[in-house]
Amino acid sequence: MATPITASDFCKRRFDYLIVGGGTAGLVVAARLSEDANITVGVLEAGPASFDDPLINVPGRFGESLDTKYDWRFETVPQAGLNGRKLPWPRGKVLGGTSALNFMTWNRGNREDYDAWGGPFFMKTESFQEPSPTHQAQYRSHFTAEFHGKGGPITSVYSKEHSVPHRYWHATLNNIGVETNYSHFSGSNLAHYLPNSARENLVVLTEAVVNQIVLERDTMGNEWIAKGVIFTSGGEEYTVRTLHEVILSAGSVQSPQLLELSGVGNPSVIQAAGIALKVDSPNVGENLQEHMMTAMVYEIDSSIIGPDDLRADPKLAEAADFTYSSSQSGIRAMLPCSLSYVPDPISKRDLVLAKQFSPGSKRDQIECLFDVGNWSPYFKSVPGKKYGTMLTMLQLPLTKGSIHIPPKSLLGPSGIKDKPVIDPQYFAGGGGDVDFTIMVAAQRFADPIFCTSPLSSIIGTRAFPLATELHDAEEDFAGFVRDYTITDWHPIGTCGMGGSAGIAAGVVDERLRVYGVKGLRVVDASIMPLHIRSHPQATVYTIAEKAASMILEDRRE
């Protein structure tokens, strides 16, 4: 591993490319560019390097890194569509980014999700480990080899073991008419750093918070050019410059924040923040789209051991830790695997198709994920009882919100320490009405799963929300959806690609170059113009692979 570098020494280096954000996308780009020994890459990451923390690395401890030092701990403004509630918005503040906070889920959206904005390099980033015939038979771990990569830096693997509910999941969904997809990677629905950390041309500075991008006029005074960044480390402010490009990979919350702090954005937002406008780019921070979800909690068979048991029993947790460390097996090796993507299950489907989808297209709109444990932030477990949780997640929201820097205060202009104003506009406007209708109907679809064989053999009473009449298809879930919907932690779109309409419709072009600024690109989930029917981690990796390829192509021209 490379020797840590000081902030002052970092600034003395001559960088061809500066990458703001050492997260999922940033480290991919850094690794690919630095494969060329003639290219020197600098990466600035606000959080620490934490390579060995079990909170991040042990699969069965998913979720424990939330609301820790690895989390920026953002939150939304009050949401009228959620009866005035604010929601936490976790974002990663660590080398590896939000990938260090997530559930290690690796899946892809439908082919149609990507057709409008180009095909990502999925296979290039992946090294798929095929499950054994025994694993395939026991856990129905199906795959089609031709749709998987073999030589990429990210190892993807089916969980070595699956929880008890997963053993019944496929058969139960089949019994209610949801077919098993035997080729779900086909387009139907820190790994990049450590192996390369010894490269002399790849320099990473952690715990360095970027304040703004340095933009200067060209010699003719006609064009803004990104020349470097200003950052803070150890309480001191520094400026580091680049010979070619600044690559902004700070994520869907902080990439638009840094553009606005640098004077690129909507004039009304920039000026209200007390910052000099440099580029009138009205879509910076707009087009925010986010998966949203609800959590219904059920009592389950008391013999089933889950993460709640480990949190309550230190000796049980110690035994599970030993099993994982010695053989990478047991409950610490298990991830939530009981999930399915289904079409929106509402009676007014034709109306929704007319508003949201092309007639005749088969758009999976709801993700249902069930596993052991109480995952609801609103339901308090009763001692002595065991629980399982069904997460029901809206995949293609019509609702669009925004993320912007706040107005200036009495202390002066807005800065990086002022948290951005996150307003997803959940269930707002006409599109929000459709989203709400689908989410209410989704609860009616998901709830009867638990009285369907064979899953019903381990499921008892629904604990949250309390059933007025258990498994009643006409039960009204409207209040539940309004009062308990939360974020699914998948924001995209705030620096979206503009397509043929250019800056009037987006923030970056098809090569991810920021409109109105030379030498500045955005490479992260914020560039996605439309959401996908999938957890976005694998897609972000492939966006970065494609971006690195384009950067190298442009360099050769």
Coordinates of C-alpha atoms in Angstrom, one line a residue:
M1 CA 0.0 0.0 0.0
A2 CA 1.2 3.5 -0.8
T3 CA 2.7 5.7 2.0
P4 CA 0.2 8.3 3.3
I5 CA 0.8 11.7 1.9
T6 CA 0.4 15.1 3.5
A7 CA -1.9 17.8 2.1
S8 CA 1.0 20.1 1.4
D9 CA 2.9 17.4 -0.5
F10 CA -0.2 16.4 -2.3
C11 CA -0.5 20.0 -3.7
K12 CA 3.1 19.9 -4.9
R13 CA 2.4 17.0 -7.3
R14 CA 1.7 17.6 -10.9
F15 CA -1.7 15.9 -11.7
D16 CA -3.1 15.2 -15.1
Y17 CA -6.5 14.5 -13.5
L18 CA -7.9 15.4 -10.1
I19 CA -10.8 13.3 -8.9
V20 CA -13.1 14.8 -6.2
G21 CA -14.5 11.9 -4.2
G22 CA -12.9 8.5 -3.5
G23 CA -16.2 6.6 -3.7
T24 CA -17.7 4.0 -6.0
A25 CA -17.2 5.9 -9.2
G26 CA -14.1 8.0 -8.4
L27 CA -11.9 5.0 -7.5
V28 CA -12.9 3.2 -10.7
V29 CA -11.9 6.2 -12.8
A30 CA -8.7 6.6 -10.8
A31 CA -7.7 2.9 -11.2
R32 CA -8.4 2.9 -15.0
L33 CA -6.6 6.2 -15.8
S34 CA -3.6 5.3 -13.7
E35 CA -3.1 2.0 -15.7
D36 CA -1.2 4.4 -18.0
A37 CA 2.1 5.1 -16.2
N38 CA 2.3 8.4 -18.1
I39 CA -0.9 9.7 -16.4
T40 CA -0.8 11.0 -12.8
V41 CA -4.1 10.9 -10.9
G42 CA -4.9 12.6 -7.6
V43 CA -8.0 11.6 -5.5
L44 CA -9.4 13.8 -2.7
E45 CA -11.8 12.0 -0.3
A46 CA -13.5 13.7 2.6
G47 CA -13.7 10.6 4.8
P48 CA -11.0 8.3 6.2
A49 CA -9.5 5.2 4.7
S50 CA -10.9 2.3 6.6
F51 CA -10.0 -1.0 4.9
D52 CA -10.5 -3.5 7.8
D53 CA -13.6 -2.3 9.7
P54 CA -16.1 -5.2 10.1
L55 CA -18.9 -2.7 10.0
I56 CA -18.1 -2.2 6.3
N57 CA -16.6 -5.5 5.2
V58 CA -18.7 -8.3 6.9
P59 CA -21.8 -9.0 4.8
G60 CA -24.0 -9.9 7.7
R61 CA -23.4 -6.5 9.4
F62 CA -25.1 -4.6 6.6
G63 CA -26.7 -1.4 7.8
E64 CA -24.5 -1.0 10.9
S65 CA -22.3 1.7 9.3
L66 CA -25.3 4.0 8.9
D67 CA -25.3 7.0 11.2
T68 CA -21.7 6.5 12.1
K69 CA -18.5 8.5 11.3
Y70 CA -18.7 7.0 7.8
D71 CA -22.0 8.8 7.1
W72 CA -22.6 12.4 6.1
R73 CA -25.9 12.2 8.0
F74 CA -27.9 14.4 5.6
E75 CA -31.7 14.8 5.9
T76 CA -34.5 16.1 3.7
V77 CA -36.6 19.2 4.3
P78 CA -40.1 18.4 5.6
Q79 CA -42.1 16.6 3.0
A80 CA -45.7 17.6 2.5
G81 CA -46.4 14.3 0.8
L82 CA -45.2 12.5 3.9
N83 CA -47.3 14.5 6.3
G84 CA -44.5 16.9 7.1
R85 CA -41.9 14.3 8.0
K86 CA -38.1 14.8 7.4
L87 CA -36.1 11.7 6.4
P88 CA -32.5 10.8 7.0
W89 CA -30.4 10.6 3.9
P90 CA -27.3 8.5 4.5
R91 CA -24.3 9.1 2.2
G92 CA -20.9 7.6 2.5
K93 CA -18.0 9.6 4.0
V94 CA -15.2 7.1 3.7
L95 CA -12.9 5.8 1.0
G96 CA -15.2 3.6 -1.0
G97 CA -18.1 6.1 -0.6
T98 CA -21.7 5.0 -0.2
S99 CA -20.8 1.5 -1.3
A100 CA -19.4 1.2 2.3
L101 CA -22.9 1.8 3.7
N102 CA -25.0 -0.4 1.4
F103 CA -26.1 -4.0 1.5
M104 CA -23.6 -5.3 -1.0
T105 CA -26.4 -5.8 -3.5
W106 CA -25.1 -6.4 -7.1
N107 CA -27.8 -6.4 -9.7
R108 CA -28.8 -4.7 -13.0
G109 CA -31.8 -2.8 -14.3
N110 CA -33.8 -3.9 -17.2
R111 CA -32.4 -3.4 -20.7
E112 CA -34.9 -0.7 -21.5
D113 CA -33.6 1.3 -18.5
Y114 CA -30.4 2.0 -20.3
D115 CA -31.4 2.2 -23.9
A116 CA -32.1 5.9 -23.7
W117 CA -28.7 6.8 -22.3
G118 CA -26.3 4.2 -23.6
G119 CA -25.2 0.7 -22.5
P120 CA -23.0 0.6 -19.4
F121 CA -19.8 -1.6 -19.3
F122 CA -21.2 -4.2 -16.9
M123 CA -19.1 -7.1 -17.9
K124 CA -15.8 -5.1 -17.9
T125 CA -16.1 -4.3 -14.2
E126 CA -17.1 -7.8 -13.0
S127 CA -15.4 -11.1 -12.1
F128 CA -18.3 -13.5 -11.5
Q129 CA -17.7 -16.5 -9.4
E130 CA -20.1 -19.2 -10.5
P131 CA -22.0 -21.0 -7.8
S132 CA -21.5 -24.8 -7.5
P133 CA -24.2 -27.2 -8.8
T134 CA -25.1 -27.9 -5.1
H135 CA -25.6 -24.2 -4.4
Q136 CA -27.7 -23.8 -7.5
A137 CA -29.9 -26.7 -6.5
Q138 CA -30.3 -25.6 -2.9
Y139 CA -30.7 -21.9 -3.3
R140 CA -31.9 -21.6 -6.9
S141 CA -28.8 -19.4 -7.7
H142 CA -29.4 -19.3 -11.5
F143 CA -27.2 -17.5 -14.0
T144 CA -26.3 -17.4 -17.6
A145 CA -22.5 -17.3 -18.0
E146 CA -22.5 -15.2 -21.2
F147 CA -23.9 -12.2 -19.4
H148 CA -21.2 -12.1 -16.7
G149 CA -17.6 -10.8 -16.8
K150 CA -14.7 -12.9 -15.8
G151 CA -11.7 -10.6 -15.6
G152 CA -12.9 -7.4 -13.9
P153 CA -11.7 -5.9 -10.6
I154 CA -15.0 -6.4 -8.7
T155 CA -15.7 -10.0 -7.6
S156 CA -19.4 -10.8 -7.6
V157 CA -20.6 -13.9 -5.9
Y158 CA -23.9 -15.4 -4.7
S159 CA -24.0 -15.5 -0.9
K160 CA -22.4 -18.6 0.4
E161 CA -25.5 -19.3 2.6
H162 CA -29.0 -17.9 2.5
S163 CA -31.4 -17.2 5.3
V164 CA -34.4 -19.5 6.1
P165 CA -37.0 -17.3 4.3
H166 CA -35.1 -17.5 1.0
R167 CA -35.6 -21.2 0.9
Y168 CA -39.3 -20.6 0.5
W169 CA -39.2 -17.4 -1.5
H170 CA -39.2 -18.7 -5.1
A171 CA -41.9 -21.3 -4.6
T172 CA -44.1 -18.8 -2.7
L173 CA -43.8 -16.1 -5.4
N174 CA -44.4 -18.7 -8.1
N175 CA -47.6 -19.7 -6.3
I176 CA -48.9 -16.1 -6.6
G177 CA -48.1 -15.9 -10.2
V178 CA -44.6 -14.3 -10.2
E179 CA -42.3 -16.3 -12.4
T180 CA -38.6 -17.0 -11.6
N181 CA -36.2 -15.1 -13.9
Y182 CA -33.5 -17.6 -14.7
S183 CA -31.2 -15.1 -16.3
H184 CA -31.6 -12.0 -14.2
F185 CA -28.3 -10.4 -15.3
S186 CA -29.1 -10.5 -19.0
G187 CA -30.8 -7.1 -19.2
S188 CA -34.1 -8.3 -17.9
N189 CA -33.8 -7.9 -14.6
L190 CA -12.6 -0.6 -2.5
A191 CA -11.7 -3.2 -4.9
H192 CA -10.4 -0.7 -7.4
Y193 CA -8.0 1.0 -5.1
L194 CA -6.2 -1.5 -2.9
P195 CA -4.7 -3.6 -5.7
N196 CA -3.4 -0.4 -7.4
S197 CA -2.5 1.6 -4.3
A198 CA 1.3 1.1 -4.8
R199 CA 1.2 2.9 -8.2
E200 CA 3.4 6.0 -8.0
N201 CA 1.1 7.8 -10.4
L202 CA -2.0 7.2 -8.2
V203 CA -2.1 9.5 -5.2
V204 CA -5.0 9.5 -2.7
L205 CA -5.5 12.1 0.1
T206 CA -8.2 11.2 2.6
E207 CA -9.9 13.4 5.1
A208 CA -9.7 16.3 2.6
V209 CA -13.0 18.2 2.1
V210 CA -13.2 20.0 -1.2
N211 CA -14.7 23.5 -0.9
Q212 CA -15.0 24.4 -4.6
I213 CA -13.6 23.9 -8.0
V214 CA -11.2 26.5 -9.3
L215 CA -12.6 28.0 -12.5
E216 CA -10.6 30.4 -14.6
R217 CA -11.3 32.2 -17.9
D218 CA -9.3 31.2 -21.0
T219 CA -6.8 33.6 -22.5
M220 CA -9.5 35.1 -24.7
G221 CA -11.9 35.5 -21.8
N222 CA -14.6 33.5 -23.6
E223 CA -14.6 30.2 -21.8
W224 CA -14.4 28.9 -18.2
I225 CA -11.8 26.2 -17.6
A226 CA -11.5 24.0 -14.5
K227 CA -7.9 24.4 -13.2
G228 CA -8.0 22.6 -9.9
V229 CA -9.8 22.6 -6.5
I230 CA -9.7 24.3 -3.2
F231 CA -9.9 21.9 -0.2
T232 CA -9.5 21.8 3.6
S233 CA -7.4 19.3 5.4
G234 CA -6.5 19.5 9.1
G235 CA -8.1 22.8 9.5
E236 CA -6.0 24.4 6.7
E237 CA -7.1 25.5 3.3
Y238 CA -5.1 24.3 0.2
T239 CA -5.3 24.7 -3.6
V240 CA -4.2 21.9 -5.9
R241 CA -4.1 22.3 -9.7
T242 CA -4.5 19.9 -12.6
L243 CA -3.0 19.9 -16.1
H244 CA -6.1 18.4 -17.8
E245 CA -9.3 17.8 -16.0
V246 CA -11.2 17.9 -12.7
I247 CA -13.5 14.9 -12.4
L248 CA -16.4 15.4 -10.0
S249 CA -17.4 12.1 -8.3
A250 CA -19.0 13.4 -5.1
G251 CA -22.4 11.7 -5.6
S252 CA -26.0 12.9 -6.3
V253 CA -26.0 15.1 -3.2
Q254 CA -22.6 16.7 -3.3
S255 CA -21.7 16.9 -7.0
P256 CA -24.5 19.5 -7.6
Q257 CA -23.5 21.2 -4.3
L258 CA -19.9 21.7 -5.4
L259 CA -21.0 22.9 -8.9
E260 CA -23.2 25.6 -7.2
L261 CA -20.5 26.5 -4.7
S262 CA -18.2 27.0 -7.7
G263 CA -20.6 29.3 -9.5
V264 CA -22.2 26.8 -11.9
G265 CA -26.0 26.5 -11.6
N266 CA -29.3 28.3 -11.6
P267 CA -28.7 32.1 -11.2
S268 CA -31.4 32.4 -8.5
V269 CA -29.8 29.7 -6.4
I270 CA -26.3 30.9 -6.9
Q271 CA -27.0 34.6 -6.2
A272 CA -29.2 33.8 -3.1
A273 CA -26.2 31.9 -1.7
G274 CA -24.0 35.0 -2.1
I275 CA -21.8 33.4 -4.7
A276 CA -20.6 35.0 -8.0
L277 CA -22.4 33.3 -11.0
K278 CA -20.0 31.9 -13.6
V279 CA -22.1 29.6 -15.7
D280 CA -25.9 29.8 -16.0
S281 CA -26.8 26.1 -15.9
P282 CA -30.5 25.9 -14.7
N283 CA -30.7 22.1 -14.2
V284 CA -27.9 21.8 -11.7
G285 CA -29.5 20.1 -8.6
E286 CA -32.8 19.5 -10.4
N287 CA -34.3 16.2 -11.7
L288 CA -33.7 14.4 -8.4
Q289 CA -35.2 10.9 -8.5
E290 CA -35.2 8.5 -5.6
H291 CA -36.4 5.0 -4.9
M292 CA -38.8 5.0 -1.9
M293 CA -39.9 2.2 0.3
T294 CA -42.1 1.0 3.1
A295 CA -41.3 -1.7 5.7
M296 CA -44.0 -4.1 6.9
V297 CA -43.0 -6.2 9.9
Y298 CA -44.2 -9.7 10.6
E299 CA -43.8 -12.1 13.5
I300 CA -41.8 -15.2 12.4
D301 CA -40.9 -18.6 13.8
S302 CA -39.1 -18.2 17.1
S303 CA -36.4 -20.7 16.1
I304 CA -35.1 -18.6 13.2
I305 CA -31.9 -16.7 14.1
G306 CA -31.4 -13.3 12.6
P307 CA -29.4 -10.1 13.0
D308 CA -31.6 -8.8 15.8
D309 CA -30.6 -11.9 17.9
L310 CA -26.9 -11.1 17.4
R311 CA -27.4 -7.5 18.5
A312 CA -29.2 -8.6 21.6
D313 CA -26.8 -11.5 22.6
P314 CA -23.1 -10.6 22.7
K315 CA -22.1 -14.3 23.1
L316 CA -24.1 -15.3 20.0
A317 CA -22.6 -12.4 18.1
E318 CA -19.1 -13.5 19.1
A319 CA -19.8 -17.0 17.9
A320 CA -21.1 -15.7 14.6
D321 CA -18.0 -13.5 14.2
F322 CA -15.7 -16.5 14.8
T323 CA -17.6 -18.6 12.3
Y324 CA -17.4 -15.9 9.7
S325 CA -13.7 -15.2 10.3
S326 CA -12.7 -18.8 10.2
S327 CA -14.8 -20.0 7.3
Q328 CA -16.7 -17.0 5.8
S329 CA -20.0 -18.8 6.6
G330 CA -22.9 -18.6 9.1
I331 CA -25.2 -15.7 9.7
R332 CA -22.6 -13.0 9.3
A333 CA -22.1 -14.2 5.7
M334 CA -25.8 -13.9 4.8
L335 CA -27.3 -10.9 3.0
P336 CA -31.0 -10.2 2.2
C337 CA -31.5 -12.3 -0.8
S338 CA -35.3 -12.8 -0.9
L339 CA -36.2 -10.2 -3.5
S340 CA -38.3 -9.9 -6.6
Y341 CA -39.1 -7.3 -9.1
V342 CA -42.7 -7.2 -10.2
P343 CA -44.9 -5.0 -12.5
D344 CA -47.0 -2.4 -10.7
P345 CA -50.0 -4.3 -9.3
I346 CA -52.8 -1.8 -9.6
S347 CA -56.3 -2.1 -11.1
K348 CA -56.0 1.2 -13.0
R349 CA -52.9 -0.1 -14.9
D350 CA -53.9 1.3 -18.2
L351 CA -54.1 4.8 -16.8
V352 CA -50.7 4.4 -15.2
L353 CA -49.2 3.0 -18.4
A354 CA -50.5 6.0 -20.3
K355 CA -48.9 8.4 -17.9
Q356 CA -45.7 6.6 -17.2
F357 CA -44.9 3.8 -19.6
S358 CA -45.1 3.0 -23.3
P359 CA -48.2 0.8 -24.1
G360 CA -47.3 -2.9 -24.2
S361 CA -43.9 -2.5 -22.4
K362 CA -43.3 -4.7 -19.4
R363 CA -41.8 -2.4 -16.8
D364 CA -41.1 -3.9 -13.4
Q365 CA -42.1 -1.2 -11.0
I366 CA -42.0 -2.7 -7.5
E367 CA -39.2 -4.5 -5.7
C368 CA -40.2 -6.8 -2.8
L369 CA -37.5 -7.8 -0.4
F370 CA -38.0 -10.0 2.7
D371 CA -35.6 -11.2 5.3
V372 CA -35.2 -11.8 9.0
G373 CA -35.1 -8.9 11.5
N374 CA -37.1 -5.8 12.3
W375 CA -35.9 -3.2 9.8
S376 CA -38.5 -0.5 10.4
P377 CA -37.4 2.7 12.1
Y378 CA -40.9 3.2 13.3
F379 CA -41.7 -0.2 14.9
K380 CA -40.3 -1.1 18.3
S381 CA -39.6 -4.9 18.7
V382 CA -41.3 -6.7 21.6
P383 CA -38.8 -8.6 23.7
G384 CA -39.1 -12.3 23.2
K385 CA -40.6 -12.1 19.7
K386 CA -38.8 -12.7 16.4
Y387 CA -39.6 -10.6 13.3
G388 CA -39.1 -10.5 9.6
T389 CA -39.5 -7.4 7.4
M390 CA -40.9 -6.9 3.9
L391 CA -39.5 -3.9 2.1
T392 CA -41.6 -2.7 -0.8
M393 CA -39.8 -0.3 -3.1
L394 CA -41.0 1.9 -5.9
Q395 CA -38.5 1.6 -8.8
L396 CA -39.5 4.2 -11.4
P397 CA -40.8 7.3 -9.6
L398 CA -42.5 10.0 -11.5
T399 CA -41.8 12.4 -8.6
K400 CA -38.8 14.7 -9.2
G401 CA -37.2 16.9 -6.6
S402 CA -34.1 19.0 -6.1
I403 CA -30.9 19.4 -4.1
H404 CA -29.4 22.9 -3.8
I405 CA -27.1 24.9 -1.6
P406 CA -28.9 27.1 1.0
P407 CA -29.1 30.9 0.8
K408 CA -26.4 32.9 2.5
S409 CA -26.6 33.6 6.2
L410 CA -25.6 36.5 8.4
L411 CA -22.1 34.9 8.6
G412 CA -21.6 35.2 4.8
P413 CA -22.0 33.1 1.6
S414 CA -22.9 29.5 1.6
G415 CA -20.1 27.0 2.0
I416 CA -19.3 23.3 2.0
K417 CA -20.1 23.2 5.8
D418 CA -23.7 24.3 5.1
K419 CA -25.7 21.1 4.4
P420 CA -27.5 21.2 1.1
V421 CA -31.3 21.5 0.9
I422 CA -32.6 18.1 0.0
D423 CA -36.2 18.2 -1.3
P424 CA -37.2 14.9 -3.0
Q425 CA -40.9 16.1 -3.2
Y426 CA -42.2 12.7 -2.3
F427 CA -45.7 12.1 -3.6
A428 CA -45.9 15.7 -4.8
G429 CA -47.7 16.9 -8.0
G430 CA -49.4 14.8 -10.6
G431 CA -46.6 12.3 -10.9
G432 CA -46.6 12.0 -7.1
D433 CA -50.2 11.1 -7.2
V434 CA -49.4 8.1 -9.5
D435 CA -46.4 7.1 -7.3
F436 CA -48.6 7.2 -4.2
T437 CA -51.3 5.1 -5.9
I438 CA -48.7 2.5 -7.0
M439 CA -47.2 2.3 -3.5
V440 CA -50.6 1.8 -1.8
A441 CA -51.4 -0.9 -4.2
A442 CA -48.0 -2.5 -3.7
Q443 CA -48.7 -3.1 -0.1
R444 CA -51.9 -4.9 -1.0
F445 CA -49.8 -7.1 -3.4
A446 CA -47.0 -7.8 -0.9
D447 CA -49.1 -8.5 2.2
P448 CA -50.8 -11.7 0.9
I449 CA -47.4 -13.2 0.1
F450 CA -47.1 -14.2 3.8
C451 CA -50.2 -16.3 3.9
T452 CA -49.1 -18.2 0.8
S453 CA -47.4 -21.5 1.0
P454 CA -44.6 -22.4 1.7
L455 CA -43.5 -19.1 3.2
S456 CA -46.6 -19.1 5.4
S457 CA -45.2 -22.0 7.3
I458 CA -42.7 -19.7 9.2
I459 CA -44.8 -16.5 9.2
G460 CA -47.2 -15.5 12.0
T461 CA -49.2 -12.3 12.6
R462 CA -48.4 -9.0 10.9
A463 CA -47.0 -6.7 13.6
F464 CA -46.7 -3.5 11.7
P465 CA -48.9 -2.0 10.6
L466 CA -51.4 -3.8 12.8
A467 CA -53.9 -5.6 10.6
T468 CA -57.5 -4.4 10.7
E469 CA -58.4 -7.6 8.9
L470 CA -55.3 -9.7 8.2
H471 CA -54.4 -10.2 4.6
D472 CA -57.6 -8.4 3.4
A473 CA -57.1 -7.4 -0.3
E474 CA -59.2 -4.3 0.2
E475 CA -57.3 -3.1 3.3
D476 CA -56.6 0.6 3.0
F477 CA -52.8 1.1 3.2
A478 CA -53.0 4.8 2.3
G479 CA -52.3 6.1 5.8
F480 CA -49.4 3.7 6.2
V481 CA -47.7 4.7 3.0
R482 CA -48.1 8.4 3.8
D483 CA -46.9 8.1 7.4
Y484 CA -44.1 5.5 7.0
T485 CA -42.5 5.7 3.5
I486 CA -38.8 6.2 3.8
T487 CA -35.9 6.7 1.4
D488 CA -34.2 3.7 -0.3
W489 CA -30.9 5.5 -0.5
H490 CA -30.6 5.5 -4.3
P491 CA -30.7 9.2 -5.4
I492 CA -29.9 10.0 -9.0
G493 CA -30.3 12.7 -11.7
T494 CA -29.1 15.9 -10.1
C495 CA -26.4 16.4 -12.8
G496 CA -28.3 14.5 -15.5
M497 CA -27.2 14.1 -19.1
G498 CA -28.9 16.7 -21.3
G499 CA -29.1 14.7 -24.6
S500 CA -30.0 16.6 -27.7
A501 CA -31.5 19.5 -25.8
G502 CA -28.1 20.2 -24.1
I503 CA -27.9 22.6 -21.2
A504 CA -31.6 23.4 -21.4
A505 CA -32.3 19.8 -20.3
G506 CA -29.3 18.7 -18.3
V507 CA -26.0 19.4 -16.7
V508 CA -23.5 17.2 -18.7
D509 CA -23.3 16.0 -22.2
E510 CA -23.1 12.4 -23.5
R511 CA -19.4 12.3 -22.6
L512 CA -20.2 13.6 -19.1
R513 CA -18.6 17.0 -19.7
V514 CA -20.2 19.9 -17.8
Y515 CA -21.9 22.3 -20.1
G516 CA -20.2 25.7 -20.1
V517 CA -17.0 24.6 -18.5
K518 CA -13.9 23.1 -20.2
G519 CA -11.9 20.4 -18.4
L520 CA -14.7 19.4 -15.9
R521 CA -16.7 16.2 -15.9
V522 CA -19.2 14.6 -13.5
V523 CA -18.9 10.8 -13.1
D524 CA -21.3 9.3 -10.6
A525 CA -25.0 8.4 -10.2
S526 CA -26.0 12.1 -10.5
I527 CA -25.6 11.9 -14.3
M528 CA -28.3 9.3 -14.8
P529 CA -31.3 11.1 -16.5
L530 CA -33.8 8.4 -15.5
H531 CA -34.0 5.9 -12.7
I532 CA -33.6 2.2 -13.1
R533 CA -35.3 -1.0 -11.8
S534 CA -32.3 -2.0 -9.7
H535 CA -30.0 -1.2 -6.9
P536 CA -27.7 1.2 -8.6
Q537 CA -24.2 0.1 -7.3
A538 CA -23.3 -2.1 -10.3
T539 CA -24.6 0.6 -12.7
V540 CA -22.4 3.3 -11.0
Y541 CA -19.4 1.1 -11.5
T542 CA -20.1 0.7 -15.1
I543 CA -20.8 4.4 -15.6
A544 CA -17.3 5.0 -14.3
E545 CA -15.8 2.3 -16.6
K546 CA -17.4 4.0 -19.5
A547 CA -16.3 7.5 -18.3
A548 CA -12.7 6.3 -17.9
S549 CA -12.8 4.9 -21.5
M550 CA -14.1 8.2 -22.9
I551 CA -11.5 10.3 -20.9
L552 CA -8.7 8.2 -22.4
E553 CA -10.2 8.5 -25.9
D554 CA -10.5 12.3 -25.6
R555 CA -6.9 12.4 -24.4
R556 CA -5.7 10.7 -27.5
E557 CA -7.5 13.0 -29.8

